[in-house]
Coordinates of C-alpha atoms in Angstrom, one line a residue:
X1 CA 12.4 -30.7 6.3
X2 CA 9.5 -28.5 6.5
X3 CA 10.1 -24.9 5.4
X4 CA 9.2 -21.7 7.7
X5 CA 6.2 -19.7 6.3
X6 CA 8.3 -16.7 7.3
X7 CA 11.4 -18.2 4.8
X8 CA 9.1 -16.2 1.9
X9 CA 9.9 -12.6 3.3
X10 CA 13.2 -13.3 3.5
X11 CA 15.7 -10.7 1.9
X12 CA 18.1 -12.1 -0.4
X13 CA 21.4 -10.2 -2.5
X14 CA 21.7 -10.7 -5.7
X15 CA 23.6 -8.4 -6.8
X16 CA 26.2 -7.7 -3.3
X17 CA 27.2 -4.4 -3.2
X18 CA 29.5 -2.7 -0.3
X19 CA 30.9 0.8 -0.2
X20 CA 33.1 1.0 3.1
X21 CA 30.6 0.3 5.8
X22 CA 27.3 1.1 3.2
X23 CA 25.8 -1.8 2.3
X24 CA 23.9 -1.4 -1.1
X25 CA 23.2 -4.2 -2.5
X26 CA 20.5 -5.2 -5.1
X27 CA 18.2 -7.4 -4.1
X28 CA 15.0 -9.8 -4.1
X29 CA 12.8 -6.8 -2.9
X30 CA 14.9 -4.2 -5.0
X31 CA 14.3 -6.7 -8.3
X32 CA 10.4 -6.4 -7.1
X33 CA 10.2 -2.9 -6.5
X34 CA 11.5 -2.3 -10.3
X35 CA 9.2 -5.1 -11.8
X36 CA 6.8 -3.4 -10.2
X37 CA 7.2 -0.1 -11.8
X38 CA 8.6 -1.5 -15.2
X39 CA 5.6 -3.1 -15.2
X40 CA 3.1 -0.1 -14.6
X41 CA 5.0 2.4 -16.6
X42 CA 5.0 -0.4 -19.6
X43 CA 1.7 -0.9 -18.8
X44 CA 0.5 2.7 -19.3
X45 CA 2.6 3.5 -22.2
X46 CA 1.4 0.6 -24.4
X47 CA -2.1 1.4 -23.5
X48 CA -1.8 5.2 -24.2
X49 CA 0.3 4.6 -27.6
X50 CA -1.2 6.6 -29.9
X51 CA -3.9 7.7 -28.0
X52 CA -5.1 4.7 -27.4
X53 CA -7.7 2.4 -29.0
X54 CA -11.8 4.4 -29.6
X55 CA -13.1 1.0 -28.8
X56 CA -10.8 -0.1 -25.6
X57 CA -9.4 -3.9 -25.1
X58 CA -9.4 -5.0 -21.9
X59 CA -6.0 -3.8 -20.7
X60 CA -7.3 -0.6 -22.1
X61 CA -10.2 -0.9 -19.5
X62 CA -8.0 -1.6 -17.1
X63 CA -6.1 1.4 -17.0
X64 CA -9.3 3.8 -17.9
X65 CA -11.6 2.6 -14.5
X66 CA -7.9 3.0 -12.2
X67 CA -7.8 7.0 -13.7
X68 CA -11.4 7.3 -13.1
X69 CA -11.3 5.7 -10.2
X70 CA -8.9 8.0 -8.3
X71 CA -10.0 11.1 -9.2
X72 CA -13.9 10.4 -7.9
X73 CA -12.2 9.6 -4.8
X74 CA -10.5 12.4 -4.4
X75 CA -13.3 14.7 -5.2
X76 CA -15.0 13.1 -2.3
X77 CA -12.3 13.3 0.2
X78 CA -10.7 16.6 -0.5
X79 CA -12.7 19.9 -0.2
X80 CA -11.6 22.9 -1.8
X81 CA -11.2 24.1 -5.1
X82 CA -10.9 21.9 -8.2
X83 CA -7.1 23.0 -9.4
X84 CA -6.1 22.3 -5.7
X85 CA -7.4 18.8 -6.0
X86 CA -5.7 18.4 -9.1
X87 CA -2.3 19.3 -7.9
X88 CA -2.4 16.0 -5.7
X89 CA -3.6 13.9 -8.2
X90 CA -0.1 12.4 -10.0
X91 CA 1.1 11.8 -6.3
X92 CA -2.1 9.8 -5.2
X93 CA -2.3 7.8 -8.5
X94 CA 1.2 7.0 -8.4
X95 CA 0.7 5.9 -4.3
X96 CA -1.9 3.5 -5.6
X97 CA -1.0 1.6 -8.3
X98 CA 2.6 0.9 -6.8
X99 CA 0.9 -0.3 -3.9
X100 CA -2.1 -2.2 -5.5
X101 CA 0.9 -4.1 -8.3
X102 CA 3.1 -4.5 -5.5
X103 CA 0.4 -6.4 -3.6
X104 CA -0.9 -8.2 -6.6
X105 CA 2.7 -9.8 -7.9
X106 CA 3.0 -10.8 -4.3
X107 CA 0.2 -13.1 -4.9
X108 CA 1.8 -14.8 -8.1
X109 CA 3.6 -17.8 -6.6
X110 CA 7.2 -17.8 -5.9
X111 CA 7.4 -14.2 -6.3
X112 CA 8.2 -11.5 -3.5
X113 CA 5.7 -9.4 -1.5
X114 CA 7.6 -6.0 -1.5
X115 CA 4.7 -4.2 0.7
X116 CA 5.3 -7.0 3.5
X117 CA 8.3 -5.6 5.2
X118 CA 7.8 -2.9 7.2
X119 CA 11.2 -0.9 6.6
X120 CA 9.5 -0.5 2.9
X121 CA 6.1 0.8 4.1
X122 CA 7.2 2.6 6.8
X123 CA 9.9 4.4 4.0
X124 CA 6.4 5.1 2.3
X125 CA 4.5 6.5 5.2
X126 CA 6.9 8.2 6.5
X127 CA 8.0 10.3 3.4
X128 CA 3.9 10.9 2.8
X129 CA 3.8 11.9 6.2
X130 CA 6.4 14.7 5.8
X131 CA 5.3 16.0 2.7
X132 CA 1.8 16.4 3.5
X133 CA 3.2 18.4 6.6
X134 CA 5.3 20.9 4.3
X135 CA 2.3 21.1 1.8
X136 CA 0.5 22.4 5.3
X137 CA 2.7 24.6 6.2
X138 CA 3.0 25.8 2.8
X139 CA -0.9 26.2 2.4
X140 CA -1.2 27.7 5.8
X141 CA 2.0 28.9 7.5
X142 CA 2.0 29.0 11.4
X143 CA -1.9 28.8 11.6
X144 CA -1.6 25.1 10.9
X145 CA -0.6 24.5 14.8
X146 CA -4.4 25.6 15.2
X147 CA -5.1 22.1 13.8
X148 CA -4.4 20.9 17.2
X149 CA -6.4 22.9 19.0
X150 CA -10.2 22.5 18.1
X151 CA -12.5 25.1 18.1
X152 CA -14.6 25.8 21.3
X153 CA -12.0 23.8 23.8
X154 CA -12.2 25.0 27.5
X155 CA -9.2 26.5 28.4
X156 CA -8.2 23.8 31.1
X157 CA -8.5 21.0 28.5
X158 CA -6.5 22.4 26.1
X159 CA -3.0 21.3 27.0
X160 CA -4.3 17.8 27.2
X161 CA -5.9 17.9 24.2
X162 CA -2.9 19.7 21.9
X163 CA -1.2 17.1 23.3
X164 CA -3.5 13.9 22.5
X165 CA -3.7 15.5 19.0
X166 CA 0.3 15.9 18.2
X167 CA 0.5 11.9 19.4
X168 CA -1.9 11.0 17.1
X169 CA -0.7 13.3 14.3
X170 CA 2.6 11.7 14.5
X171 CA 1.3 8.6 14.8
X172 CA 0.0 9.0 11.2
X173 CA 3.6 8.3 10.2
X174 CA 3.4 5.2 11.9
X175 CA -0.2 3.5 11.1
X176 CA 0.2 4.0 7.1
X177 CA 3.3 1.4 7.2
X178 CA 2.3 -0.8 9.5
X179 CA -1.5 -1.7 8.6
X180 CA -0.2 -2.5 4.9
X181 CA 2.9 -4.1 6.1
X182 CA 0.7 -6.2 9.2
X183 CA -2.1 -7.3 6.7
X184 CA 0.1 -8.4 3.5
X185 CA 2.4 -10.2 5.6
X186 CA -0.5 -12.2 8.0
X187 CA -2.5 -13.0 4.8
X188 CA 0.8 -15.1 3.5
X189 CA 2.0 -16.6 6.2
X190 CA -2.1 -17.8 6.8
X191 CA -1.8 -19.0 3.3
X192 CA 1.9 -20.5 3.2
X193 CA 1.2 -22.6 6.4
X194 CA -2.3 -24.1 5.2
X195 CA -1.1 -25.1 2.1
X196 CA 2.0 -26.7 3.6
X197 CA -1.1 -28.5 5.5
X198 CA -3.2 -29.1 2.6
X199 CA 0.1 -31.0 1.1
X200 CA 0.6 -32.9 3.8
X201 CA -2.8 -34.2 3.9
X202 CA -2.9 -35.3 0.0
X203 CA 0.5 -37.0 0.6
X204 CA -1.4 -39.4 3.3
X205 CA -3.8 -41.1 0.5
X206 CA -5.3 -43.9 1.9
X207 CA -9.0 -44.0 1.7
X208 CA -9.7 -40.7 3.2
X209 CA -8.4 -39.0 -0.3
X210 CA -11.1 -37.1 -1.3
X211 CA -11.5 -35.7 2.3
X212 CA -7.9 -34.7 2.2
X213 CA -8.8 -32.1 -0.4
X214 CA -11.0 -30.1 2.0
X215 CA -7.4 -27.8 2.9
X216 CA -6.9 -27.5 -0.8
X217 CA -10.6 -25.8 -1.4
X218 CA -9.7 -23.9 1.7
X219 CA -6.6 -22.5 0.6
X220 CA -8.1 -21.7 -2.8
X221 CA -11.0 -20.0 -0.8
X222 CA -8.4 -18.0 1.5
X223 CA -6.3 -16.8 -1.7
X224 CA -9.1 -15.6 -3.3
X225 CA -9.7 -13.8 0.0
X226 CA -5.8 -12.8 0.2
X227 CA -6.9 -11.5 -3.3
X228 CA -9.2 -9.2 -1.6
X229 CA -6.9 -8.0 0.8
X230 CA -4.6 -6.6 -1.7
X231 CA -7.0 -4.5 -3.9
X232 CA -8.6 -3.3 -0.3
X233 CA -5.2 -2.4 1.5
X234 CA -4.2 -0.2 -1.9
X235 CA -7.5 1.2 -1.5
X236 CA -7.6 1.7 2.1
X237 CA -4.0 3.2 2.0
X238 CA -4.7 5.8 -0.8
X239 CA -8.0 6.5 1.3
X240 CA -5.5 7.7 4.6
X241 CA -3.4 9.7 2.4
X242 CA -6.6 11.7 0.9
X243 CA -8.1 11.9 4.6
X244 CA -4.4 13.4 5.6
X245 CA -4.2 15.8 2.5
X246 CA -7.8 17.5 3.4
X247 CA -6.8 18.2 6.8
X248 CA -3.1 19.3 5.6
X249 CA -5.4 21.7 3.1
X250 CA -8.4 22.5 5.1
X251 CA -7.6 22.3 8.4
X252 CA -10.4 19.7 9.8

């Protein structure tokens, strides 16, 4: 019986816990999520163990060009003074490696893509999203409603446009979660079902074997392309959140 390519999102408890009506228990994407962070806190701390190695391995490497990495980017997508930048710093580090190792051990086989449900990434956007509206209101009190309004608006626009901007504003809660949830999920369901076809083809034999490995060098093709998908979606995620933070900070 053949399987459904959607049977890999599936959420399955391993651990059942129920409180009266709550339903808590631990699961396949709960087991994930803390693999996932084991992983990069273990990761970090080995590398880091007594301040590290002068000439670094490659895990070493690894972890120095992600900490160089982020703060280049946010140099380049936050204006404002240098301590401000620095302030936001744990937060958008933390944002990306949990999404960039959440994505990656989704490619490992027989694993579990945490980042393709969209209850999980819209959890993420949508606590981003309300954060980087208190840090606006923090940095700017009631003037941050003049976000909404840009400068040099005719008058009789200006409903129509305060309005056009709050819908898109609060629609930043919404596109965060579902780009990474709508692009990990596509890429392995595109993957699951050609390699359910690529299997099917090899079982045939027959004369027409070596043509029946075509699907096999297109799935190993599309992974590596899947691949790329990950590393991007981490990157273009963390790339939102930076754009969202500069206008929370600097009002444009």
């Amino acid at each position: 019986m053949a399987c459904s390519p959607l049977e890999q999102f599936a959420i399955i408890p391993l651990i059942p816990i129920h409180i009266g009506n709550l339903y808590l228990s631990f699961t396949n994407s709960s087991l994930f999520m803390l693999l996932t962070i084991s992983l990069v806190l273990l990761l970090v701390h080995f590398v880091t163990l007594n301040g590290g190695h002068l000439v670094p391995n490659a895990w070493q490497s690894f972890v120095e060009i992600i900490y160089d990495f982020v703060p280049n980017l946010v140099n380049e997508q936050i204006s404002g003074a240098s301590s401000m930048k620095q302030r936001f710093f744990p937060l958008i580090f933390v944002t990306f490696t949990s999404s960039l190792f959440c994505n990656l051990i989704g490619m490992i086989p027989y694993s579990f893509t945490v980042t393709s449900h969209f209850i999980i990434t819209l959890g993420l956007s949508l606590s981003l999203f309300i954060g980087i509206t208190i840090v606006a209101f923090q940095t700017h009190g009631l003037h941050f409603f003049s976000f909404f309004l840009p400068q040099g608006v005719p008058l009789p626009l200006a409903p129509f446009l305060v309005l056009l901007e709050l819908i898109s504003y609060r629609f930043r809660a919404l596109s965060l979660g579902i780009r990474l949830f709508a692009n990990m999920m596509a890429g392995h369901s595109l993957v699951k079902i050609l390699s359910g076809f690529a299997w099917t083809m090899l079982s045939m034999g027959g004369i027409m074997y070596l043509a029946h490995l075509a699907p096999f060098l297109i799935v190993f093709a599309l992974t590596g392309l899947e691949l790329g998908v990950a590393i991007l979606q981490a990157y273009v995620s963390t790339i939102s959140i930076r754009i969202y933070l500069n206008d929370a900070i600097n009002l444009h």
